[in-house]
mmCIF file of C-alpha atoms in Angstrom:
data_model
loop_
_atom_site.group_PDB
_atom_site.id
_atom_site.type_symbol
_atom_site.label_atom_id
_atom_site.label_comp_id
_atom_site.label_asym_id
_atom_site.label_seq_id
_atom_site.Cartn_x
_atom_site.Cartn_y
_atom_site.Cartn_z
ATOM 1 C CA UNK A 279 127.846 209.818 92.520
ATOM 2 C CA UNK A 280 123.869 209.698 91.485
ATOM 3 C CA UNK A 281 123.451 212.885 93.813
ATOM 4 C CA UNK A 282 125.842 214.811 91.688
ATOM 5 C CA UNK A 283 123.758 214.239 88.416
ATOM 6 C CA UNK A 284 124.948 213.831 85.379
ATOM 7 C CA UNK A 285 125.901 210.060 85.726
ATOM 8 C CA UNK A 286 124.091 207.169 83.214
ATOM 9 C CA UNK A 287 124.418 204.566 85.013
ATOM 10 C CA UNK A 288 121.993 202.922 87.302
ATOM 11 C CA UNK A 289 122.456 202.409 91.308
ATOM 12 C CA UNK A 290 123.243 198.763 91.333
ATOM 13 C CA UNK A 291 125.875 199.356 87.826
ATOM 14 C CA UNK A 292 127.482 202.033 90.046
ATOM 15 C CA UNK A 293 127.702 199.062 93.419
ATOM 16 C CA UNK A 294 128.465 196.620 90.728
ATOM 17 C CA UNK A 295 131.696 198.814 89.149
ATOM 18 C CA UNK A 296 132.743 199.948 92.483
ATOM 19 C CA UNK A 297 132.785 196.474 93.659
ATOM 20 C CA UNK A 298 134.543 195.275 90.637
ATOM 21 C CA UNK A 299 137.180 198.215 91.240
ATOM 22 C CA UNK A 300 137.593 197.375 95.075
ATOM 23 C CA UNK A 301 138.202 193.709 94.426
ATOM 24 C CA UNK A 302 140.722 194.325 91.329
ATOM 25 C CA UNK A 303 142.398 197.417 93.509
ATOM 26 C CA UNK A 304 141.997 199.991 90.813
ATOM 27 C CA UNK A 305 143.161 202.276 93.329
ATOM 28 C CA UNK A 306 146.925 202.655 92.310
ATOM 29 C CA UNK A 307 147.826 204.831 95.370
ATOM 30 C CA UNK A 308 147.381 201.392 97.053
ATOM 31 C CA UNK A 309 149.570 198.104 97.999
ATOM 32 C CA UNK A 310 146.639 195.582 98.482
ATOM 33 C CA UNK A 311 146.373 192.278 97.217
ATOM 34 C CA UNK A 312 143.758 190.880 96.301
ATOM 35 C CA UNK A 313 142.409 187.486 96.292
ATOM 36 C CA UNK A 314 139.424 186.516 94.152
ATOM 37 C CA UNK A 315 137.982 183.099 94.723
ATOM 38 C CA UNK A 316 136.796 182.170 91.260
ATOM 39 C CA UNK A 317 134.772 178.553 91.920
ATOM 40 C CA UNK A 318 133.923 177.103 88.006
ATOM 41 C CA UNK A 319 132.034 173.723 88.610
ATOM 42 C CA UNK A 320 131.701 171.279 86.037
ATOM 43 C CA UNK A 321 128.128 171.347 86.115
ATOM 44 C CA UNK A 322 126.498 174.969 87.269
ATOM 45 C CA UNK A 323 127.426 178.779 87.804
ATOM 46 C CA UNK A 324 130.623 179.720 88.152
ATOM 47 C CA UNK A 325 130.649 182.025 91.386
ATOM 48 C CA UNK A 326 133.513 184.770 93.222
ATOM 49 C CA UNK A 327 133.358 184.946 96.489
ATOM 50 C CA UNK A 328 130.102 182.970 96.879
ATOM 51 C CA UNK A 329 128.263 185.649 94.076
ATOM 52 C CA UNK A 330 127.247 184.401 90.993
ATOM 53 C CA UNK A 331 128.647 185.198 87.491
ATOM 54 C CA UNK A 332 128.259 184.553 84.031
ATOM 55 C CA UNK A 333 130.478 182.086 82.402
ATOM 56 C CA UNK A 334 131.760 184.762 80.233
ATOM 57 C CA UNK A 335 132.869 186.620 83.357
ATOM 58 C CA UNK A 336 134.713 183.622 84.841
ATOM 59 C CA UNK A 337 136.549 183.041 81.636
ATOM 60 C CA UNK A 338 137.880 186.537 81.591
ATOM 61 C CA UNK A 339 138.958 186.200 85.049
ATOM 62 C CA UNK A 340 140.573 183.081 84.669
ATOM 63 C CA UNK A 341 142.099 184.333 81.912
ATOM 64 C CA UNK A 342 143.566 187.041 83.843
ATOM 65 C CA UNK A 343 144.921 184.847 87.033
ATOM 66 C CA UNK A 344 148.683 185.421 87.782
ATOM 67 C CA UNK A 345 148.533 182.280 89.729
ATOM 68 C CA UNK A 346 145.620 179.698 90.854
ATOM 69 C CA UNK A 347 145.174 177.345 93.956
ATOM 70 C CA UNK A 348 143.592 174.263 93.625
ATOM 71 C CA UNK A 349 139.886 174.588 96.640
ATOM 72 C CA UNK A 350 139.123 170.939 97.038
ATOM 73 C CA UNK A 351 135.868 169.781 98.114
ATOM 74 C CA UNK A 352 133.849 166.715 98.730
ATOM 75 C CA UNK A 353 132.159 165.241 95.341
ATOM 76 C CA UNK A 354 129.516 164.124 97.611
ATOM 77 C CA UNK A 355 128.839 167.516 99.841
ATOM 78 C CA UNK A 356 130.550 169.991 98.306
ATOM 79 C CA UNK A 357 132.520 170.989 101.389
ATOM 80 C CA UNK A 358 135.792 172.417 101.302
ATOM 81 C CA UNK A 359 138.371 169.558 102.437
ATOM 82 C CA UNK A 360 141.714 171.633 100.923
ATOM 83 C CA UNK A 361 142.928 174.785 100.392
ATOM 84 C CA UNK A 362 146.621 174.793 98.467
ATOM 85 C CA UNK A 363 149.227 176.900 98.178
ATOM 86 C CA UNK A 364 150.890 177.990 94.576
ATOM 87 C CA UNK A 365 154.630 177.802 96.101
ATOM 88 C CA UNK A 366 157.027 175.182 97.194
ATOM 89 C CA UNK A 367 157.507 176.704 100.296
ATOM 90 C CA UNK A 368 154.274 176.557 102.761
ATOM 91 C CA UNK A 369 152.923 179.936 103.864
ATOM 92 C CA UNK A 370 152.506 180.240 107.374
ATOM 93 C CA UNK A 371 149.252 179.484 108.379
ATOM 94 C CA UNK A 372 149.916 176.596 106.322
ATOM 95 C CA UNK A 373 153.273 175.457 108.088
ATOM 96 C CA UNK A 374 151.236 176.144 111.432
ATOM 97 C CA UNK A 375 148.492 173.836 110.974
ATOM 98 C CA UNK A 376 150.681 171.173 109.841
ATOM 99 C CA UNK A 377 152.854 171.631 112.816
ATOM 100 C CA UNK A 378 149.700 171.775 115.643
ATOM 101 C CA UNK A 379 148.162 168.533 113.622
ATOM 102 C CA UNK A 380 151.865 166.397 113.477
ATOM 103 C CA UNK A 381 153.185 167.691 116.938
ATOM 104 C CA UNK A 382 156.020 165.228 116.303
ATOM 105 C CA UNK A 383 158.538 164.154 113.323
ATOM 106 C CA UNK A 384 155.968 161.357 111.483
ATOM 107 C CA UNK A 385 159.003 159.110 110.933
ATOM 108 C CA UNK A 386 158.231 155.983 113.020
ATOM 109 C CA UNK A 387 159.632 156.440 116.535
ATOM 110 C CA UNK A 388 160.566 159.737 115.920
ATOM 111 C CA UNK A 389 159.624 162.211 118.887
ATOM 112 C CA UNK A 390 161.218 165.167 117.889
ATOM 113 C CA UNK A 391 159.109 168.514 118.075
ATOM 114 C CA UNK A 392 157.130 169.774 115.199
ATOM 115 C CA UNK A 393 158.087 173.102 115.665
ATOM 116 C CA UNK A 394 161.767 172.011 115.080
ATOM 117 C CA UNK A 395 160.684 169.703 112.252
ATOM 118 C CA UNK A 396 160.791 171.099 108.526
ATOM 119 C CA UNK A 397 157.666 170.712 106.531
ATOM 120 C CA UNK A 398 157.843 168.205 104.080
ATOM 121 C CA UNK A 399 155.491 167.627 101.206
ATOM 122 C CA UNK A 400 154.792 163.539 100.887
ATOM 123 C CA UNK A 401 154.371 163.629 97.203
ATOM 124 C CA UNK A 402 157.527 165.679 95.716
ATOM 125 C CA UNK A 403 155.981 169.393 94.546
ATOM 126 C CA UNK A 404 155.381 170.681 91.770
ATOM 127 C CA UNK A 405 153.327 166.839 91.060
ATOM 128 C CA UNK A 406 152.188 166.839 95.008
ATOM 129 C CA UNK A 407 150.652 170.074 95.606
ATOM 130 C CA UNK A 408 151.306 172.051 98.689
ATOM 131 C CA UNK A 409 148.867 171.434 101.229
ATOM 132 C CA UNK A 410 147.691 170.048 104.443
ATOM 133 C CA UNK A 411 146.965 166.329 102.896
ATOM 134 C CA UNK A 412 150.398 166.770 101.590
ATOM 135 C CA UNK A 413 152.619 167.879 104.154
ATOM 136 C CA UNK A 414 154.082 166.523 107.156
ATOM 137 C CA UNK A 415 156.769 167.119 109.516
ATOM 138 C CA UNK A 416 159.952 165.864 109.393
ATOM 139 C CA UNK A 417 163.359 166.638 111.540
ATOM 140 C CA UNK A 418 165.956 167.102 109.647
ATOM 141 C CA UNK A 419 167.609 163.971 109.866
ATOM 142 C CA UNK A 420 164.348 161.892 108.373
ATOM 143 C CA UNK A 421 163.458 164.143 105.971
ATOM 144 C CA UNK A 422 166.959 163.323 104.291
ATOM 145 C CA UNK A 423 166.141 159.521 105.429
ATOM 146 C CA UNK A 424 163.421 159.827 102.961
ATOM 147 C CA UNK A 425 164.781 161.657 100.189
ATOM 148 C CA UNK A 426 167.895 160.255 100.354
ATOM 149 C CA UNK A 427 168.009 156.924 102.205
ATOM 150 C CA UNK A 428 165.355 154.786 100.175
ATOM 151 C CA UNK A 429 162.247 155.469 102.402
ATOM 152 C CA UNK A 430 158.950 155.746 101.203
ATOM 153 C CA UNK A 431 155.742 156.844 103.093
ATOM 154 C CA UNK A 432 152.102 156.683 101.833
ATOM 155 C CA UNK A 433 149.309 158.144 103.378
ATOM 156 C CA UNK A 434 146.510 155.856 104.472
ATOM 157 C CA UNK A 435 143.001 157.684 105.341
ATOM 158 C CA UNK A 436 143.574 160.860 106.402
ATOM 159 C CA UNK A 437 146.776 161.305 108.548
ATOM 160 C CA UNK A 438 147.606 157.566 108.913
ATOM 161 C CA UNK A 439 150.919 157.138 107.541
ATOM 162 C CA UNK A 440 152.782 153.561 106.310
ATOM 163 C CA UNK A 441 156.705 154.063 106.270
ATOM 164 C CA UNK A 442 158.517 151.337 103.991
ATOM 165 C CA UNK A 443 161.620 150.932 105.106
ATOM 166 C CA UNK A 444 164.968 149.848 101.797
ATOM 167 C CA UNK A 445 164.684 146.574 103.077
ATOM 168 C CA UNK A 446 160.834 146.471 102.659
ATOM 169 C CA UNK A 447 159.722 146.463 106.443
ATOM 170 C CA UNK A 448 156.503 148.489 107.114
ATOM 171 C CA UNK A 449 155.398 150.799 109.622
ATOM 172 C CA UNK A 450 152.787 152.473 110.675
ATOM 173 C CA UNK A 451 152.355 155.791 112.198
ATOM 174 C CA UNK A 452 148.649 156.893 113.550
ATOM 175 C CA UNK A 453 148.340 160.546 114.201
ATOM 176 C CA UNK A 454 148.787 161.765 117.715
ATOM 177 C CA UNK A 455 145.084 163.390 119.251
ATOM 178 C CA UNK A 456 145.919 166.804 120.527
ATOM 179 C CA UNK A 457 143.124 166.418 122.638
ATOM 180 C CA UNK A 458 141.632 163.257 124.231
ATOM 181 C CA UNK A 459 138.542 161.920 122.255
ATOM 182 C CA UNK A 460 135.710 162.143 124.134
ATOM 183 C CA UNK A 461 133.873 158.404 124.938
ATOM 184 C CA UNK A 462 130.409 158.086 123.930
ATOM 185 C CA UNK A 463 128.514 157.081 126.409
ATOM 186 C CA UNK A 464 125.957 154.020 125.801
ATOM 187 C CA UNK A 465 123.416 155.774 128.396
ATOM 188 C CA UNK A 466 123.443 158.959 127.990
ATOM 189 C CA UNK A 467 121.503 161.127 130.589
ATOM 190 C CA UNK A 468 117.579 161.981 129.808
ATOM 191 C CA UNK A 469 118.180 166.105 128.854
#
């Protein structure tokens, strides 16, 4: 566009607006979406993508956001823990994960296949979001159990899950390993 004179503005304005037009799909002959990650700190720069912008620039984009997932991290690192979804019903790679992880209905005893369990979100959506530390699998049969029969389940560290049963019995379900740990060894060879 600089080669063929007669444009004002500078190299990196011209990188900056095609950018800008390539990430909001400008192009109208086009059926992308697009997904701008918009991270807004309390404290620091708000960034997209990992880029820096001015607050001004996040405002207007969050202003302009037909719908927002919540990008969990780690107060102490900063590490992303949780990624969640804006609809009730798990997108794929979501529903995958949480089958792969589960393997099995999470109801005590239960050894039905995930892949013929529904995904169930622990804390009822809209007020549990849908994700990963939400979700579990459930057959059929103890997903109504739950809903419908008086059972509760709470989530203890990360996929360690306490079933209360009407009566008030507990149990506990640990998470299967996909694969085995591995053992440290207390003498480990010299290389």
């Amino acid at each position: 566009m600089k080669a063929l004179g007669n444009e004002p503005r500078t190299l990196a304005h011209l990188e900056a607006d095609i950018a800008l037009d390539l990430l909001f799909g400008t192009d109208t002959g086009s059926n992308r979406v697009v997904e701008v990650h918009l991270t807004m700190p309390a404290s620091g720069p708000a960034e997209v993508d990992g880029l820096p912008v001015t607050a001004q620039a996040a405002r207007e984009l969050a202003a302009e956001a037909t719908s927002w997932r919540w990008l969990r991290t780690d107060p102490h690192t900063g590490v992303v823990v949780d990624l969640t979804s804006p609809s009730y019903v798990p997108p794929q790679w979501l529903k995958t994960f949480v089958q792969v992880r589960d393997r099995t209905c999470r109801y005590p005893g239960c050894t039905r296949r995930a892949r013929r369990c529904d995904v169930d979100h622990r804390i009822p959506w809209p007020t549990g979001a849908t994700c990963d530390q939400n979700c579990q699998c459930l057959c059929r049969r103890h997903h109504r159990a739950k809903h419908e029969g008086g059972w509760q389940v709470r989530t203890l560290g990360r996929d360690r899950l306490e079933w209360t049963s009407p009566l008030g019995f507990t149990h506990m379900v640990e998470p299967e390993p996909v694969t085995q740990p591995a053992e440290s060894d207390p003498d480990p060879p010299p290389y």
